[in-house]
Structures are given as structure tokens and as C-alpha cells.
XYZ file of N, CA, C and O in Angstrom:
484
model
N 0.863 -1.194 0.000
C 0.000 0.000 0.000
C 0.888 1.229 0.000
O 1.736 1.387 0.868
N 0.712 2.092 -0.969
C 1.521 3.312 -1.082
C 0.746 4.483 -0.506
O -0.430 4.669 -0.804
N 1.440 5.257 0.309
C 0.818 6.450 0.878
C 1.720 7.646 0.634
O 2.934 7.565 0.844
N 1.138 8.724 0.170
C 1.874 9.964 -0.083
C 1.233 11.065 0.747
O 0.065 11.395 0.540
N 2.012 11.620 1.661
C 1.492 12.671 2.537
C 2.237 13.954 2.233
O 3.464 14.021 2.377
N 1.487 14.947 1.855
C 2.103 16.195 1.399
C 2.083 17.264 2.491
O 1.186 17.300 3.335
N 3.054 18.140 2.410
C 3.107 19.300 3.287
C 3.809 20.429 2.541
O 4.466 20.217 1.521
N 3.673 21.616 3.091
C 4.251 22.781 2.440
C 3.185 23.496 1.633
O 2.001 23.229 1.764
N 3.600 24.376 0.783
C 2.650 25.160 0.010
C 2.231 26.396 0.771
O 2.747 26.708 1.833
N 1.272 27.117 0.210
C 0.806 28.337 0.836
C 0.837 29.499 -0.132
O 0.858 29.310 -1.346
N 0.869 30.690 0.423
C 0.854 31.907 -0.385
C 2.180 32.624 -0.269
O 2.775 32.684 0.806
N 2.629 33.183 -1.381
C 3.904 33.883 -1.400
C 3.842 34.973 -2.463
O 3.062 34.880 -3.415
N 4.653 35.977 -2.284
C 4.709 37.039 -3.289
C 5.619 36.612 -4.438
O 6.521 35.771 -4.258
N 5.387 37.187 -5.572
C 6.214 36.894 -6.743
C 7.690 37.130 -6.410
O 8.042 38.105 -5.743
N 8.509 36.200 -6.854
C 9.934 36.257 -6.557
C 10.322 35.476 -5.318
O 11.507 35.257 -5.056
N 9.329 35.057 -4.565
C 9.594 34.319 -3.332
C 9.829 32.842 -3.565
O 9.868 32.372 -4.709
N 9.964 32.128 -2.466
C 10.280 30.691 -2.526
C 9.337 29.897 -1.632
O 8.838 30.413 -0.623
N 9.135 28.665 -2.019
C 8.363 27.721 -1.208
C 8.973 26.340 -1.387
O 9.562 26.046 -2.436
N 8.791 25.514 -0.365
C 9.213 24.119 -0.472
C 8.021 23.214 -0.223
O 7.314 23.373 0.777
N 7.802 22.294 -1.151
C 6.760 21.279 -0.991
C 7.429 19.967 -0.631
O 8.449 19.607 -1.223
N 6.843 19.254 0.321
C 7.403 17.971 0.728
C 6.372 16.869 0.549
O 5.174 17.103 0.693
N 6.880 15.682 0.246
C 6.008 14.527 0.035
C 6.627 13.337 0.767
O 7.670 12.832 0.339
N 5.999 12.922 1.847
C 6.475 11.764 2.609
C 5.843 10.522 2.005
O 4.616 10.397 1.989
N 6.712 9.632 1.501
C 6.211 8.469 0.780
C 6.479 7.174 1.536
O 7.550 6.997 2.111
N 5.509 6.291 1.530
C 5.691 4.972 2.140
C 5.109 3.918 1.215
O 4.196 4.195 0.449
N 5.655 2.694 1.317
C 5.193 1.617 0.448
C 6.175 1.353 -0.676
O 7.283 1.877 -0.680
N 5.771 0.545 -1.642
C 6.615 0.170 -2.767
C 6.241 0.965 -4.020
O 5.099 0.901 -4.471
N 7.190 1.684 -4.567
C 6.947 2.504 -5.753
C 8.279 2.786 -6.406
O 9.328 2.476 -5.857
N 8.229 3.356 -7.585
C 9.464 3.663 -8.296
C 9.638 5.188 -8.360
O 9.936 5.811 -7.377
N 9.391 5.793 -9.458
C 9.616 7.232 -9.620
C 8.563 8.031 -8.848
O 7.392 7.649 -8.764
N 9.015 9.166 -8.318
C 8.108 10.116 -7.662
C 8.148 11.426 -8.434
O 9.221 11.845 -8.880
N 7.024 12.057 -8.574
C 6.976 13.295 -9.338
C 6.006 14.277 -8.720
O 5.202 13.923 -7.851
N 6.125 15.490 -9.174
C 5.183 16.545 -8.809
C 4.448 16.991 -10.066
O 5.074 17.243 -11.087
N 3.133 17.116 -9.928
C 2.302 17.667 -10.983
C 1.610 18.905 -10.433
O 1.558 19.118 -9.214
N 1.051 19.686 -11.324
C 0.269 20.821 -10.874
C -0.901 21.038 -11.813
O -0.844 20.654 -12.991
N -1.925 21.648 -11.268
C -3.093 21.970 -12.088
C -3.631 23.325 -11.667
O -4.017 23.523 -10.509
N -3.606 24.242 -12.614
C -4.160 25.567 -12.392
C -5.632 25.554 -12.794
O -6.047 24.728 -13.617
N -6.435 26.469 -12.247
C -7.861 26.501 -12.591
C -8.069 26.623 -14.090
O -7.452 27.476 -14.749
N -8.897 25.757 -14.630
C -9.204 25.808 -16.043
C -8.145 25.232 -16.960
O -8.281 25.292 -18.186
N -7.100 24.670 -16.382
C -6.017 24.113 -17.203
C -5.831 22.634 -16.917
O -6.271 22.115 -15.895
N -5.171 21.969 -17.836
C -4.871 20.551 -17.642
C -3.744 20.375 -16.631
O -2.902 21.250 -16.457
N -3.760 19.199 -15.984
C -2.670 18.893 -15.075
C -1.382 18.712 -15.882
O -1.391 18.110 -16.962
N -0.276 19.230 -15.343
C 1.002 19.121 -16.050
C 2.101 18.691 -15.097
O 2.066 18.987 -13.894
N 3.067 18.001 -15.649
C 4.194 17.571 -14.845
C 5.107 18.737 -14.517
O 5.284 19.641 -15.328
N 5.693 18.719 -13.340
C 6.585 19.778 -12.889
C 8.024 19.252 -12.799
O 8.937 19.782 -13.411
N 8.204 18.209 -12.005
C 9.537 17.643 -11.808
C 9.400 16.208 -11.322
O 8.386 15.847 -10.721
N 10.424 15.413 -11.603
C 10.387 14.020 -11.194
C 11.716 13.556 -10.638
O 12.769 14.089 -11.031
N 11.648 12.589 -9.729
C 12.856 12.032 -9.121
C 12.832 10.532 -9.377
O 11.955 9.825 -8.886
N 13.782 10.063 -10.179
C 13.807 8.668 -10.586
C 14.391 7.750 -9.534
O 14.978 8.168 -8.549
N 14.209 6.472 -9.825
C 14.696 5.411 -8.943
C 16.183 5.512 -8.629
O 16.613 5.202 -7.518
N 16.957 5.924 -9.626
C 18.417 5.979 -9.461
C 18.895 7.370 -9.083
O 20.096 7.639 -9.105
N 17.980 8.242 -8.762
C 18.373 9.589 -8.372
C 18.367 10.591 -9.516
O 18.630 11.773 -9.298
N 18.086 10.100 -10.721
C 18.013 11.026 -11.861
C 16.781 11.911 -11.713
O 15.764 11.489 -11.162
N 16.899 13.115 -12.211
C 15.791 14.058 -12.112
C 15.339 14.514 -13.484
O 16.090 14.419 -14.467
N 14.125 14.990 -13.544
C 13.612 15.552 -14.780
C 12.752 16.754 -14.425
O 12.126 16.792 -13.357
N 12.773 17.753 -15.319
C 12.040 18.987 -15.057
C 11.282 19.427 -16.294
O 11.764 19.295 -17.425
N 10.115 20.016 -16.057
C 9.418 20.689 -17.140
C 10.225 21.937 -17.493
O 10.972 22.458 -16.655
N 10.039 22.407 -18.717
C 10.819 23.572 -19.154
C 10.630 24.765 -18.227
O 11.593 25.463 -17.898
N 9.408 24.975 -17.784
C 9.149 26.154 -16.955
C 9.803 26.037 -15.583
O 9.978 27.014 -14.866
N 10.162 24.817 -15.181
C 10.738 24.588 -13.860
C 12.270 24.635 -13.855
O 12.878 24.849 -12.798
N 12.848 24.440 -15.008
C 14.307 24.394 -15.082
C 14.926 25.706 -14.624
O 14.527 26.781 -15.037
N 15.912 25.590 -13.745
C 16.606 26.767 -13.248
C 15.934 27.426 -12.055
O 16.548 28.254 -11.374
N 14.672 27.079 -11.803
C 13.957 27.703 -10.673
C 13.573 26.672 -9.612
O 13.549 26.981 -8.423
N 13.237 25.470 -10.045
C 12.771 24.425 -9.118
C 13.835 23.348 -8.991
O 14.539 23.032 -9.954
N 13.914 22.759 -7.802
C 14.828 21.648 -7.566
C 14.104 20.552 -6.805
O 13.532 20.809 -5.744
N 14.145 19.344 -7.358
C 13.545 18.201 -6.675
C 14.657 17.359 -6.072
O 15.706 17.154 -6.690
N 14.431 16.902 -4.860
C 15.444 16.109 -4.171
C 14.754 15.098 -3.266
O 13.554 15.203 -3.016
N 15.533 14.159 -2.793
C 14.961 13.130 -1.933
C 15.833 12.896 -0.712
O 17.059 12.760 -0.828
N 15.202 12.841 0.430
C 15.864 12.462 1.672
C 15.626 10.962 1.831
O 14.544 10.534 2.243
N 16.632 10.176 1.496
C 16.471 8.715 1.514
C 16.214 8.173 2.914
O 15.484 7.205 3.087
N 16.818 8.800 3.903
C 16.663 8.304 5.271
C 15.210 8.415 5.725
O 14.701 7.538 6.432
N 14.536 9.502 5.303
C 13.164 9.727 5.738
C 12.149 9.418 4.643
O 10.945 9.466 4.886
N 12.647 9.078 3.464
C 11.783 8.815 2.309
C 10.841 9.982 2.032
O 9.629 9.804 1.838
N 11.427 11.165 2.008
C 10.666 12.377 1.717
C 11.249 13.020 0.468
O 12.458 13.202 0.360
N 10.379 13.371 -0.448
C 10.788 14.065 -1.671
C 10.421 15.533 -1.513
O 9.287 15.869 -1.179
N 11.395 16.392 -1.736
C 11.190 17.832 -1.593
C 11.209 18.507 -2.965
O 11.994 18.125 -3.833
N 10.372 19.507 -3.122
C 10.422 20.350 -4.311
C 10.658 21.776 -3.837
O 9.778 22.400 -3.251
N 11.868 22.249 -4.060
C 12.217 23.622 -3.706
C 11.873 24.497 -4.903
O 12.376 24.260 -6.017
N 11.039 25.499 -4.681
C 10.608 26.375 -5.771
C 11.069 27.797 -5.472
O 10.692 28.374 -4.451
N 11.899 28.319 -6.349
C 12.423 29.679 -6.202
C 11.907 30.555 -7.327
O 11.418 30.068 -8.339
N 12.056 31.860 -7.151
C 11.657 32.830 -8.181
C 10.239 32.561 -8.657
O 9.967 32.535 -9.867
N 9.360 32.367 -7.732
C 7.992 32.018 -8.091
C 7.297 33.159 -8.816
O 7.547 34.345 -8.535
N 6.431 32.778 -9.752
C 5.695 33.732 -10.580
C 4.200 33.517 -10.373
O 3.777 32.412 -10.000
N 3.391 34.513 -10.660
C 1.935 34.318 -10.532
C 1.427 33.128 -11.347
O 0.496 32.439 -10.911
N 2.052 32.852 -12.465
C 1.615 31.723 -13.293
C 1.976 30.374 -12.692
O 1.566 29.331 -13.216
N 2.706 30.364 -11.589
C 2.983 29.115 -10.877
C 1.844 28.760 -9.921
O 1.851 27.689 -9.311
N 0.889 29.655 -9.800
C -0.262 29.392 -8.933
C -1.022 28.173 -9.429
O -1.434 28.119 -10.590
N -1.193 27.186 -8.545
C -1.850 25.932 -8.927
C -1.970 25.033 -7.709
O -1.385 25.302 -6.659
N -2.718 23.956 -7.897
C -2.736 22.868 -6.913
C -1.611 21.914 -7.315
O -1.607 21.391 -8.441
N -0.687 21.700 -6.407
C 0.453 20.826 -6.671
C 0.219 19.474 -5.998
O -0.157 19.416 -4.819
N 0.463 18.411 -6.758
C 0.231 17.065 -6.227
C 1.477 16.211 -6.377
O 2.176 16.283 -7.392
N 1.704 15.393 -5.370
C 2.775 14.412 -5.405
C 2.219 13.132 -6.014
O 1.058 12.768 -5.756
N 3.027 12.456 -6.813
C 2.568 11.229 -7.459
C 3.696 10.213 -7.505
O 4.868 10.590 -7.567
N 3.347 8.941 -7.451
C 4.349 7.884 -7.519
C 3.909 6.832 -8.530
O 2.714 6.583 -8.703
N 4.909 6.217 -9.158
C 4.618 5.230 -10.178
C 4.910 3.821 -9.694
O 5.873 3.601 -8.964
N 4.082 2.862 -10.143
C 4.316 1.455 -9.805
C 5.554 0.913 -10.496
O 6.305 0.130 -9.935
N 5.770 1.363 -11.783
C 6.849 0.706 -12.521
C 7.773 1.630 -13.296
O 8.844 1.214 -13.708
N 7.394 2.877 -13.528
C 8.282 3.795 -14.241
C 9.428 4.189 -13.316
O 9.198 4.706 -12.225
N 10.668 3.919 -13.765
C 11.822 4.224 -12.919
C 12.345 5.635 -13.149
O 12.906 6.257 -12.253
N 12.173 6.099 -14.378
C 12.554 7.470 -14.724
C 11.935 7.802 -16.062
O 11.771 6.938 -16.925
N 11.594 9.037 -16.267
C 11.028 9.457 -17.542
C 11.467 10.876 -17.825
O 11.473 11.722 -16.925
N 11.823 11.123 -19.075
C 12.217 12.470 -19.474
C 10.992 13.376 -19.525
O 11.092 14.583 -19.329
N 9.858 12.756 -19.799
C 8.616 13.507 -19.893
C 7.632 12.926 -18.879
O 7.408 11.726 -18.843
N 7.059 13.777 -18.084
C 6.149 13.335 -17.032
C 4.735 13.232 -17.591
O 4.149 14.247 -18.000
N 4.223 12.011 -17.596
C 2.893 11.759 -18.126
C 2.008 11.271 -16.988
O 2.344 10.316 -16.281
N 0.892 11.925 -16.839
C 0.001 11.663 -15.704
C -0.370 10.191 -15.576
O -0.395 9.643 -14.459
N -0.638 9.541 -16.668
C -1.114 8.157 -16.627
C -0.012 7.158 -16.251
O -0.308 5.998 -15.987
N 1.213 7.599 -16.184
C 2.310 6.735 -15.733
C 2.363 6.649 -14.212
O 3.133 5.859 -13.668
N 1.575 7.475 -13.551
C 1.629 7.543 -12.088
C 0.327 7.033 -11.491
O -0.760 7.402 -11.932
N 0.467 6.171 -10.500
C -0.670 5.414 -10.014
C -1.130 5.815 -8.629
O -2.229 5.473 -8.216
N -0.260 6.491 -7.921
C -0.587 6.879 -6.552
C -0.463 8.390 -6.438
O 0.499 8.974 -6.947
N -1.418 8.991 -5.737
C -1.460 10.452 -5.664
C -1.647 10.918 -4.235
O -2.386 10.305 -3.446
N -0.973 12.026 -3.921
C -1.180 12.667 -2.638
C -2.433 13.517 -2.674
O -3.108 13.623 -3.702
N -2.695 14.166 -1.566
C -3.940 14.937 -1.449
C -3.857 16.297 -2.128
O -4.873 16.943 -2.347
N -2.648 16.717 -2.480
C -2.488 18.012 -3.143
C -2.304 19.143 -2.141
O -2.784 19.082 -1.009
N -1.599 20.158 -2.577
C -1.394 21.341 -1.730
C -1.419 22.579 -2.619
O -0.868 22.582 -3.719
N -2.074 23.604 -2.158
C -2.258 24.815 -2.967
C -1.032 25.722 -2.855
O -0.513 25.960 -1.757
N -0.624 26.226 -3.990
C 0.422 27.245 -4.049
C -0.175 28.457 -4.739
O -0.696 28.357 -5.849
N -0.106 29.602 -4.070
C -0.648 30.835 -4.625
C 0.447 31.882 -4.633
O 1.046 32.179 -3.592
N 0.706 32.438 -5.811
C 1.743 33.454 -5.969
C 1.075 34.735 -6.448
O 0.383 34.750 -7.461
N 1.280 35.804 -5.705
C 0.619 37.070 -6.069
C 1.632 38.176 -6.314
O 2.824 38.017 -5.984
């Protein structure tokens, strides 16, 4: 049984930073972050592969960093230089069998956290 418990998020002014955390338990492979803004499709943000490889959406490169604390099995997404267009519901997701992917596809992920709101003004 896989469980993803999210924390972090909130409201911040443009240019600020936030860290989202995802505490994961159970058996899974790649962990990723997705986001969905009102009226838009869910999109991949960043992913952390089985071997420690990472992947980022173009908009996240240079501003966001995904990392994993192996001892605590927590995946962190550090978001810097936040923009109003980063406002969205961010969700943690884990895959049963995908070990790493250059492109984050929603249907590759089988387990989802409860989501956390990020608002940038």
C-alpha cells in the first residue's frame, strides 16, 4: 500500500520561494510533482527517478529543484523565483513501474497525494 502525505505550500509574493514535501511509504518507483491551475490541464513539474536522476518541465528548469531524503523517504520540491503563473494545486505522485522518464505523463503515475495549494501574487 503506497501512501503519499504532502506538506508545504501556501501563499507567497512573486519572486519568493516555497518548499513542498512529500512523505512516501510503500513500494513505488519514480516520484513526481504535478500541478493543475484553474481551467487548465494537469502538467508535470519535476520528477525524481529510482536511481536519483531528475527531470524537469521547461518552466521549472533553473527555478525548481527536486530532491529526496532517503533516510526519511521524503521528496522535496524547492521552488524559487515564483511567478503568478505558478499558482496551482500541486500534487505528489508515484509510479508502480516507471523508474525514470524524461517527460512526465500523468497516466504513468498510479498513486497520488492529497495536493497542496500554491498561490503566488
